[in-house]
XYZ file of C-alpha atoms in Angstrom:
657
model
C -17.975 38.940 121.593
C -16.454 37.941 124.958
C -20.055 38.310 126.640
C -21.431 34.589 125.927
C -24.783 35.239 127.905
C -26.614 37.459 130.654
C -28.429 35.275 133.057
C -31.491 37.528 134.333
C -32.440 36.693 137.865
C -34.604 39.933 138.476
C -36.472 42.285 136.259
C -39.003 44.655 137.854
C -40.194 48.423 137.478
C -38.670 50.323 140.573
C -40.677 52.202 142.783
C -44.135 50.900 141.520
C -43.598 52.903 138.188
C -42.922 56.446 139.908
C -41.916 58.558 137.091
C -38.549 60.437 137.176
C -39.645 63.570 135.353
C -39.322 63.354 131.730
C -37.569 60.174 131.627
C -40.654 58.512 133.074
C -40.484 55.184 134.938
C -37.581 53.015 135.290
C -36.734 48.907 135.577
C -33.941 47.223 137.400
C -32.447 44.256 136.116
C -30.025 41.987 137.832
C -28.114 38.486 137.231
C -25.056 37.102 136.041
C -23.099 38.146 133.007
C -20.758 35.313 131.690
C -17.526 35.794 129.494
C -15.026 34.032 127.334
C -11.784 35.657 126.478
C -8.988 34.478 123.992
C -5.591 34.424 125.746
C -3.707 34.698 122.805
C -5.335 38.310 121.841
C -2.762 40.948 121.836
C -4.495 42.778 124.369
C -4.746 40.090 126.628
C -1.087 39.461 127.003
C -1.171 42.235 129.396
C -3.406 40.048 131.878
C -0.820 38.660 134.303
C -1.377 34.812 134.726
C -4.125 34.575 132.044
C -2.016 31.929 130.307
C -1.992 29.761 133.569
C -6.299 29.582 133.849
C -7.924 26.802 132.676
C -9.283 26.951 129.098
C -12.177 25.565 127.083
C -11.940 23.199 124.351
C -11.801 26.285 121.798
C -8.756 27.701 124.137
C -11.082 30.271 125.529
C -10.985 31.334 129.338
C -14.342 31.455 131.018
C -15.320 33.765 134.058
C -18.437 35.456 135.294
C -19.648 38.595 137.141
C -22.391 39.652 139.134
C -24.619 42.188 137.034
C -26.930 45.119 137.841
C -28.569 47.764 135.599
C -31.293 50.713 135.911
C -32.626 52.102 132.779
C -35.989 53.938 131.603
C -38.786 51.462 131.279
C -39.545 53.320 127.902
C -36.454 53.294 125.284
C -37.429 56.438 123.767
C -37.185 58.399 126.981
C -33.319 57.447 127.596
C -30.759 59.857 126.861
C -28.824 57.032 124.964
C -25.852 57.185 127.533
C -24.574 54.378 129.895
C -22.636 55.225 132.964
C -20.814 52.019 134.049
C -20.575 52.548 137.709
C -17.212 50.464 138.837
C -18.145 49.119 142.268
C -16.049 50.107 145.024
C -15.138 46.766 147.051
C -18.301 45.273 145.891
C -20.450 48.585 146.497
C -22.367 50.946 144.258
C -21.533 54.403 144.236
C -23.011 56.424 141.559
C -26.302 56.909 143.118
C -25.041 57.727 146.343
C -22.433 60.287 144.730
C -24.816 61.687 141.867
C -28.219 61.658 143.567
C -27.061 62.130 147.053
C -28.694 59.094 148.185
C -28.660 56.306 150.667
C -26.042 53.793 149.553
C -27.913 50.191 149.395
C -26.912 47.093 147.545
C -30.566 46.918 145.855
C -32.288 50.329 145.292
C -35.697 49.755 146.198
C -37.097 52.666 148.112
C -37.559 56.227 147.380
C -34.301 57.148 149.371
C -32.531 54.862 147.544
C -32.639 56.885 144.600
C -32.017 60.359 146.265
C -32.868 63.390 144.489
C -32.969 61.157 141.213
C -30.692 63.097 138.996
C -29.212 60.468 137.033
C -32.762 59.086 136.382
C -34.267 62.605 135.743
C -31.559 62.934 133.217
C -32.619 59.738 131.645
C -29.088 57.706 132.178
C -28.630 54.049 131.988
C -26.359 52.982 134.974
C -25.013 49.643 134.624
C -22.850 47.883 137.417
C -20.683 44.702 137.392
C -18.434 42.643 139.817
C -14.735 43.047 138.868
C -13.090 41.632 142.457
C -12.482 38.048 142.809
C -11.940 38.350 146.799
C -15.244 40.169 147.226
C -17.820 37.725 149.158
C -20.869 37.248 147.532
C -22.834 38.454 150.840
C -25.066 41.229 151.695
C -25.685 42.375 148.162
C -21.952 42.801 147.263
C -21.068 42.601 143.440
C -18.297 40.085 142.846
C -16.141 38.588 139.901
C -16.012 34.485 139.261
C -12.314 34.268 137.963
C -10.372 30.945 137.544
C -7.348 30.357 139.418
C -3.824 30.522 138.393
C -3.002 26.722 138.619
C 0.439 26.225 140.214
C 1.600 29.687 140.753
C 3.342 30.484 144.193
C 4.747 33.655 145.596
C 4.738 35.917 148.219
C 2.250 38.690 149.146
C 2.408 41.543 151.651
C -0.371 42.750 153.920
C -0.903 45.733 156.121
C -2.970 46.718 158.844
C -3.670 49.928 161.191
C -6.310 49.103 163.381
C -8.200 51.532 165.244
C -8.522 49.484 168.414
C -6.705 46.505 170.174
C -7.649 43.171 168.424
C -5.727 39.761 168.755
C -6.788 38.307 165.192
C -6.828 39.910 161.709
C -7.898 38.203 158.351
C -5.052 38.058 155.835
C -7.041 40.644 153.768
C -8.554 44.161 153.704
C -11.663 44.273 155.691
C -13.840 41.788 155.086
C -12.286 40.105 151.925
C -11.261 36.762 150.864
C -7.887 36.217 151.634
C -5.092 34.296 149.836
C -4.487 31.821 152.533
C -1.021 30.712 153.656
C 0.486 27.700 151.984
C 2.231 26.683 155.185
C 1.088 27.374 158.336
C 4.582 27.240 160.150
C 6.590 28.858 156.998
C 9.677 30.121 159.162
C 10.222 32.449 156.462
C 6.643 34.188 156.734
C 7.815 37.997 158.653
C 5.595 40.170 160.810
C 6.947 43.343 161.163
C 5.421 46.967 163.111
C 6.130 50.643 162.571
C 5.140 52.853 165.588
C 3.772 55.635 162.849
C 4.240 56.442 159.330
C 7.788 56.903 158.535
C 9.016 55.053 161.472
C 11.301 52.222 160.905
C 9.792 49.073 160.544
C 10.774 46.558 163.707
C 10.428 42.441 163.286
C 8.165 40.908 165.544
C 9.244 37.599 166.659
C 7.773 34.396 164.826
C 7.208 32.698 168.283
C 4.775 35.938 168.924
C 2.182 35.019 166.680
C 0.676 32.595 164.560
C -1.833 31.772 161.310
C -4.650 30.941 163.420
C -8.055 32.531 164.284
C -10.585 32.557 167.472
C -13.015 29.984 167.941
C -15.058 30.737 171.440
C -12.554 30.779 173.783
C -9.441 29.469 172.142
C -7.541 29.388 168.984
C -7.735 26.899 165.897
C -5.135 26.833 163.474
C -6.481 29.098 160.257
C -4.273 29.830 156.919
C -6.307 33.103 156.296
C -5.866 34.795 159.787
C -3.360 35.835 162.093
C -3.177 36.154 165.692
C -0.617 38.044 167.851
C 0.392 37.329 171.111
C -0.877 40.427 173.335
C -3.080 41.837 170.567
C -2.547 44.604 167.661
C -2.105 47.840 169.017
C -4.335 50.990 167.711
C -2.407 53.078 165.359
C 0.573 50.778 164.706
C 1.224 49.591 160.989
C 1.655 45.742 160.909
C 3.126 44.338 157.592
C 2.846 40.563 156.996
C 4.681 39.115 154.160
C 4.040 35.426 153.567
C 3.537 32.676 150.854
C 0.702 31.561 149.108
C -0.397 29.508 145.960
C -3.030 29.220 142.949
C -4.274 32.707 143.094
C -7.114 33.854 141.098
C -6.334 35.633 138.009
C -7.290 39.309 139.383
C -6.433 41.001 136.028
C -9.873 39.154 134.418
C -11.825 42.072 136.533
C -10.455 44.804 134.142
C -11.721 42.657 130.940
C -14.935 42.229 132.576
C -15.764 45.744 132.899
C -14.510 46.263 129.318
C -16.610 43.628 127.980
C -19.838 44.580 130.082
C -19.568 48.134 128.800
C -19.071 46.998 124.992
C -22.014 44.548 125.429
C -24.270 47.044 126.502
C -23.483 49.772 123.647
C -23.019 47.302 121.012
C -24.808 43.549 121.806
C -27.727 42.743 120.126
C -30.916 41.682 121.584
C -30.525 37.935 120.468
C -27.363 37.737 122.414
C -29.261 38.796 125.664
C -28.583 42.334 125.470
C -31.088 44.490 127.924
C -30.075 47.446 126.339
C -29.943 46.618 122.529
C -30.567 49.600 120.368
C -30.700 52.074 123.234
C -26.778 53.156 123.940
C -24.672 55.573 121.699
C -22.136 56.714 124.220
C -20.669 54.683 127.278
C -19.067 56.217 130.266
C -17.218 54.871 133.203
C -16.916 56.178 136.801
C -15.143 55.217 139.400
C -14.396 56.326 143.092
C -11.169 56.197 144.995
C -10.584 52.438 144.693
C -12.544 52.017 141.730
C -11.340 55.127 140.381
C -7.919 54.070 140.800
C -9.110 50.943 138.689
C -9.935 53.317 135.878
C -6.494 54.569 136.069
C -5.024 51.027 135.398
C -7.501 50.274 133.013
C -6.315 53.530 130.911
C -2.905 52.635 131.522
C -2.574 49.126 130.149
C -4.434 50.598 127.222
C -7.496 48.115 127.590
C -10.309 50.755 125.861
C -11.212 48.387 123.030
C -13.125 45.397 122.673
C -11.622 42.034 121.147
C -12.716 43.407 117.740
C -10.871 46.509 118.215
C -13.981 48.819 118.513
C -13.412 51.612 121.381
C -15.322 51.075 124.393
C -15.589 54.091 126.740
C -16.198 57.746 125.181
C -15.199 59.267 128.592
C -14.418 58.352 131.980
C -14.165 59.860 135.473
C -11.652 58.703 137.905
C -12.533 60.138 140.810
C -10.785 60.700 143.914
C -8.165 58.468 142.883
C -5.133 61.037 143.079
C -2.053 59.898 141.178
C -2.504 56.184 142.007
C -3.320 52.571 140.381
C -3.393 49.334 142.465
C -3.111 45.481 142.425
C -5.461 45.101 140.073
C -3.510 42.814 137.416
C -0.722 41.072 139.570
C 0.047 37.814 140.829
C -1.646 37.494 144.353
C -3.002 41.163 143.740
C -5.522 42.282 146.819
C -7.438 44.790 144.669
C -8.935 46.287 148.023
C -5.469 47.117 149.439
C -4.679 50.774 150.276
C -1.153 50.932 151.544
C 1.066 53.693 150.645
C 3.851 51.514 149.930
C 2.342 49.533 147.338
C 2.095 48.653 143.544
C -0.531 51.512 143.391
C 2.160 54.203 143.936
C 4.521 53.553 141.142
C 5.610 56.032 138.159
C 4.167 56.795 135.822
C 1.563 59.427 136.964
C 1.032 62.052 134.363
C -1.253 61.390 131.326
C 1.575 62.573 128.745
C 4.950 60.979 128.679
C 7.408 61.944 131.414
C 11.051 61.032 132.722
C 12.222 59.747 135.851
C 15.467 61.129 136.416
C 16.029 58.868 139.534
C 15.398 55.633 137.526
C 15.704 56.671 133.886
C 12.365 55.282 133.278
C 10.272 57.132 131.003
C 6.244 56.150 130.433
C 2.927 57.905 130.795
C -0.539 57.061 131.666
C -2.185 57.061 128.220
C 0.665 56.269 125.927
C -0.676 52.611 124.877
C -4.040 54.396 124.375
C -2.350 57.086 122.193
C -0.855 54.265 120.332
C -4.038 52.344 119.456
C -6.214 55.550 119.265
C -8.429 54.469 121.683
C -8.472 57.532 124.581
C -11.578 58.615 125.772
C -12.386 62.003 127.258
C -11.311 62.437 130.715
C -12.097 64.313 133.651
C -9.680 63.490 136.662
C -11.202 64.833 139.556
C -9.641 65.092 143.460
C -10.553 66.413 146.828
C -7.912 68.084 148.888
C -7.671 64.613 150.680
C -5.871 63.185 147.727
C -3.098 65.938 147.848
C -2.665 65.804 151.660
C -2.079 62.320 151.667
C 0.679 62.822 149.254
C 0.095 62.093 145.525
C -2.682 64.272 143.904
C -0.232 66.786 142.390
C 1.796 64.230 140.689
C -0.562 64.146 137.883
C 0.354 67.786 137.178
C 3.692 68.562 137.968
C 7.116 66.887 137.045
C 8.364 64.136 139.504
C 11.106 66.396 140.764
C 8.640 68.932 141.744
C 10.169 71.939 139.100
C 7.437 72.764 136.962
C 3.612 72.279 136.298
C 2.854 69.829 133.570
C -0.045 70.765 131.481
C -2.980 68.101 131.075
C -3.508 66.971 127.488
C -6.454 68.696 125.199
C -8.655 65.540 125.783
C -8.319 65.684 129.423
C -9.696 68.217 132.429
C -8.149 67.853 135.897
C -10.031 69.649 138.776
C -9.351 69.612 142.399
C -12.566 70.613 144.562
C -11.217 72.890 147.228
C -11.665 72.471 150.851
C -13.014 68.989 150.660
C -12.508 65.756 151.835
C -12.290 62.061 149.907
C -16.293 61.726 150.659
C -19.129 64.543 150.674
C -19.253 66.103 153.813
C -22.606 65.408 156.044
C -24.643 67.991 158.383
C -23.764 67.181 161.073
C -20.578 65.426 160.783
C -20.264 61.869 162.103
C -18.242 61.012 164.950
C -16.610 58.284 163.307
C -15.683 57.269 159.832
C -18.482 55.175 158.414
C -16.372 52.729 156.571
C -13.359 52.205 158.776
C -14.423 53.414 162.376
C -11.473 56.007 162.209
C -12.025 59.448 164.165
C -10.339 62.439 164.052
C -8.993 65.098 166.601
C -11.298 67.606 164.716
C -14.893 67.544 163.460
C -15.063 65.796 159.982
C -15.402 68.407 157.088
C -18.667 69.176 156.131
C -18.426 70.232 152.776
C -20.750 68.818 150.367
C -19.116 68.839 146.830
C -22.012 66.697 144.926
C -23.208 69.669 143.170
C -19.923 70.147 141.606
C -19.636 66.576 140.487
C -23.310 66.442 139.078
C -22.311 69.683 136.647
C -19.005 67.692 135.901
C -20.843 65.185 134.535
C -22.857 67.066 132.326
C -20.060 69.116 131.111
C -18.224 65.840 130.240
C -21.460 64.546 128.650
C -21.921 67.912 126.462
C -18.327 67.839 125.484
C -18.535 64.096 124.236
C -21.343 64.210 122.623
C -21.946 67.934 121.547
C -18.543 69.219 121.419
C -18.803 71.992 123.818
C -15.404 72.604 125.643
C -15.944 72.078 129.467
C -14.250 74.690 131.894
C -10.504 74.816 131.851
C -8.652 72.704 134.382
C -8.122 74.167 137.671
C -5.694 72.731 140.273
C -2.696 73.949 142.285
C 0.051 75.360 140.242
C 3.473 76.134 140.798
C 3.789 79.050 138.195
C 1.162 81.076 140.091
C 2.156 79.941 143.366
C -1.358 78.491 144.200
C 0.916 75.244 144.580
C 2.393 74.735 148.017
C 4.744 72.320 150.018
C 2.187 71.130 152.906
C 4.696 72.004 155.691
C 5.177 75.761 154.204
C 1.765 76.627 155.284
C 1.770 75.094 158.673
C 1.819 78.403 160.336
C -1.712 79.331 159.026
C -2.975 76.472 160.579
C -0.801 76.622 163.801
C -2.731 79.903 164.737
C -6.219 78.380 164.679
C -7.066 77.909 168.204
C -7.493 73.870 169.099
C -6.232 72.974 165.515
C -3.100 70.593 165.297
C -0.964 70.383 162.235
C 0.310 66.792 161.649
C 3.807 65.817 162.917
C 4.411 64.137 159.575
C 3.672 64.578 155.994
C 3.472 61.485 153.728
C 4.832 61.230 150.488
C 5.043 58.467 147.769
C 8.358 56.872 147.461
C 10.603 55.361 144.794
C 9.543 51.536 145.060
C 11.362 48.697 143.692
C 9.277 45.690 143.747
C 11.777 43.408 141.575
C 13.030 42.531 138.277
C 9.569 40.602 137.329
C 7.435 43.762 138.425
C 6.521 44.427 134.837
C 4.894 41.058 134.445
C 2.780 41.526 137.451
C 4.791 39.202 139.671
C 6.480 40.911 143.022
C 9.917 39.281 144.147
C 11.107 42.195 146.183
C 8.827 42.035 149.490
C 8.710 44.454 151.109
C 9.889 46.676 148.384
C 13.242 48.720 148.362
C 12.472 52.192 149.076
C 14.170 54.831 147.636
C 13.733 58.833 147.469
C 10.431 60.464 147.820
C 8.672 62.260 145.043
C 7.925 65.971 145.408
C 4.401 66.482 145.931
C 2.340 69.897 146.844
C -0.846 71.128 147.991
C -3.026 74.184 147.537
C -1.752 77.302 148.925
C -4.555 78.690 151.561
C -5.821 82.096 152.638
C -5.717 83.798 155.818
C -8.355 81.603 157.114
C -6.782 78.316 156.207
C -8.990 77.773 153.173
C -7.518 76.952 150.112
C -7.256 79.074 147.246
C -6.724 76.749 143.983
C -9.330 74.507 142.733
C -13.022 74.881 142.098
C -14.080 76.843 145.568
C -17.546 75.371 146.575
C -20.030 77.646 148.440
C -18.453 76.762 151.723
C -15.174 78.531 150.926
C -16.721 81.185 148.785
C -19.242 82.161 151.757
C -17.410 80.787 154.684
C -18.231 79.852 158.197
C -15.092 78.274 158.861
C -12.068 76.543 157.928
C -12.457 73.488 155.756
C -9.533 71.110 155.280
C -8.630 67.895 153.210
C -6.827 66.584 156.425
C -7.442 65.354 160.080
C -4.994 64.115 162.623
C -5.915 60.714 164.085
C -7.678 60.663 167.397
C -5.118 59.978 170.131
C -7.633 57.279 171.787
C -6.905 55.321 168.472
C -2.954 55.784 168.609
C -0.234 57.805 166.328
C -2.137 61.129 166.921
C 0.614 62.613 165.043
C -0.401 60.895 161.930
C -3.162 62.147 159.541
C -6.282 59.979 159.185
C -6.970 58.410 155.883
C -9.358 60.531 153.517
C -11.338 62.467 155.991
C -11.060 66.013 156.281
C -11.592 68.892 159.095
C -14.027 71.577 159.870
C -12.965 74.536 162.371
C -15.628 76.799 162.391
C -15.028 80.441 162.980
C -15.982 82.156 166.213
C -19.667 83.454 166.759
C -18.693 86.663 167.807
C -15.826 89.363 168.019
C -15.964 88.846 171.884
C -15.681 84.689 171.342
C -12.717 85.461 168.900
C -10.943 87.523 171.170
C -11.243 85.413 173.997
C -9.664 82.321 171.964
C -7.255 84.735 170.219
C -8.554 83.529 166.886
C -7.003 85.491 164.030
C -9.953 84.750 161.744
C -12.804 87.372 161.687
C -15.779 85.909 163.603
C -19.453 85.307 161.995
C -20.767 87.880 163.137
C -18.015 90.158 161.807
C -18.448 88.927 158.387
C -22.254 88.478 158.382
C -24.530 90.962 159.887
C -26.968 88.464 159.728
C -28.441 85.184 158.670
C -30.182 86.416 155.696
C -27.222 88.670 154.826
C -25.147 85.144 154.809
C -27.768 83.555 153.078
C -27.835 86.141 150.243
C -23.944 85.646 149.860
C -24.419 82.054 149.502
C -26.928 82.710 146.630
C -24.567 84.692 145.122
C -21.914 82.334 145.124
C -24.116 79.667 144.119
C -25.224 81.458 141.226
C -21.632 82.451 140.441
C -20.776 78.695 140.170
C -23.651 78.179 137.758
C -22.516 80.911 135.737
C -18.746 79.383 135.813
C -20.458 75.932 134.808
C -19.371 74.230 137.845
C -22.901 73.739 139.222
C -26.233 73.333 137.759
C -29.039 75.809 138.004
C -31.358 73.150 139.634
C -29.042 72.755 142.560
C -28.895 76.443 143.772
C -32.215 76.074 145.925
C -30.322 72.793 147.668
C -27.403 74.782 148.402
C -28.631 77.369 149.655
C -30.868 75.213 151.982
C -27.831 73.423 153.060
C -25.889 76.368 153.934
C -29.034 77.556 156.358
C -28.493 74.141 157.887
C -24.755 74.827 158.434
C -25.642 78.425 160.023
C -27.884 77.041 162.651
C -25.645 74.299 163.367
C -22.343 76.043 163.768
C -24.236 79.029 165.974
C -25.087 75.848 168.607
C -21.569 75.068 168.730
C -19.607 72.529 166.645
C -16.242 72.326 168.538
C -14.580 68.902 168.422
C -15.587 65.480 167.733
C -16.921 63.551 170.906
C -13.908 62.378 173.325
């Protein structure tokens, strides 16, 4: 087995032994998990630059990862499943998502466990670091990977600041950069675009330097860039430069694989704290880590070195049709740029041809060949459709026809939702990026739908109970539409601005060595766009395709997966990344007439608050009957709807200026 040891630094009962229903008390275990893999193993040949990593005398390559586990203190009370939550940029996400909990690095307080959903159902929840560029600070989970000694090459950084700054790190947000090999490299190139789709304009080399601010002055620094006059908000900056000796990023894929294999099959004498407890393993990834799971599937890595299947089922959540820089030389796993290696063909699970390039491929082809395909729930929100890529998982690349998912896959759109579950009241700025939208953010909380999805996936995998059929926009029934074709519906809503530009993935050529994980063409050659779609909408502007949450079944407003950038942060005609909008209905017929709002008012729809809550309850119960929600969530959905009613009647009109 590739896991060579687990150094446990913390093992304790959580919440002083408080019981989570029939699952009882939980314990947490934290430490470092160690690995050693054989570079010559057939599966490992797919890992870029593994052959360049330092080896032990026996030929194996060593690496380590941060490790964290929550499990029932009494093994008899476990449901005998482990959910491996793939950290997003080093952060744990499953408790915040399934438990609707406060997201913290070390769950210790009652609010850190939220409604206790995963615990009450007896799940073992595990995490391991997989990114070598995550700093080991503030409880973030990282990977210790060897470097590819002697490797050199170019890479690309992209930034879009929300405020004027004069220095930026050569990394996404707080991550560890690939330092420039030469501070004065004359071939390093910085460009700027006014907005998405605008031509890139070269910034003179004399206007910027590799340096950082130190006090009132600047000092040379290969990990930062300084631009004279500053980087302007809303503009898109791209830097291409040369670096050397990168970490072997693709070992993160093996760390996840081998941690899951260890927890489900490792022995007690090997240090496995779950020995004899686990019968099924599930992988869960959100956004970036959902894209990581798609990449994991694409490379066919769902088996350990002994050929045993690792994950029985996976949920790539809000990943759209993309993958990422998870297995390439100078990979930046946190990079979220549109024109990146994560946006390349293929997109569908089954085999498809791209008539532009002649390429034929599929996401699951390698797994099919090795008979290690897990059950898959591919779940997206409206935001992944409006950013331009999610529909590619279920249409052909020319946009001519629907592509049905295979029998062991379900595809779901959570209609009328943004990338993350909405909050009441909505924040003024995206808590992750500081980005602000022109409209109030989307308040729809899709967590009840996600909890039901996990239960459905488990019943399918464990008991053979078929889950609800896939629900997504389809060309055949005209529930899929080009985004521009529905602009008139939104244009009629007072104060609502439709974006000036709709971005779509483009054909990208990264050079002849791309299949080996080495990019030689930077920036990439850009070709024709792919055809993409969003859900069609009703007269209110609410989506008609997908699983419609109670907020759409008994609406108080229009809820979208898109939101234009706030003018104060530049490029107001472009869409924000990942955030949606809430446009409440007028409260009364008189307010509606005064604003020329074509949507019936709240008072015209619901005679009273009680009548509205009755409609919400009926909608929640209908979702339960369809197995898209759990009976245990009905009261919480009704209570939240009451809060939404009260908030909307106090007036939710716009984000603060």
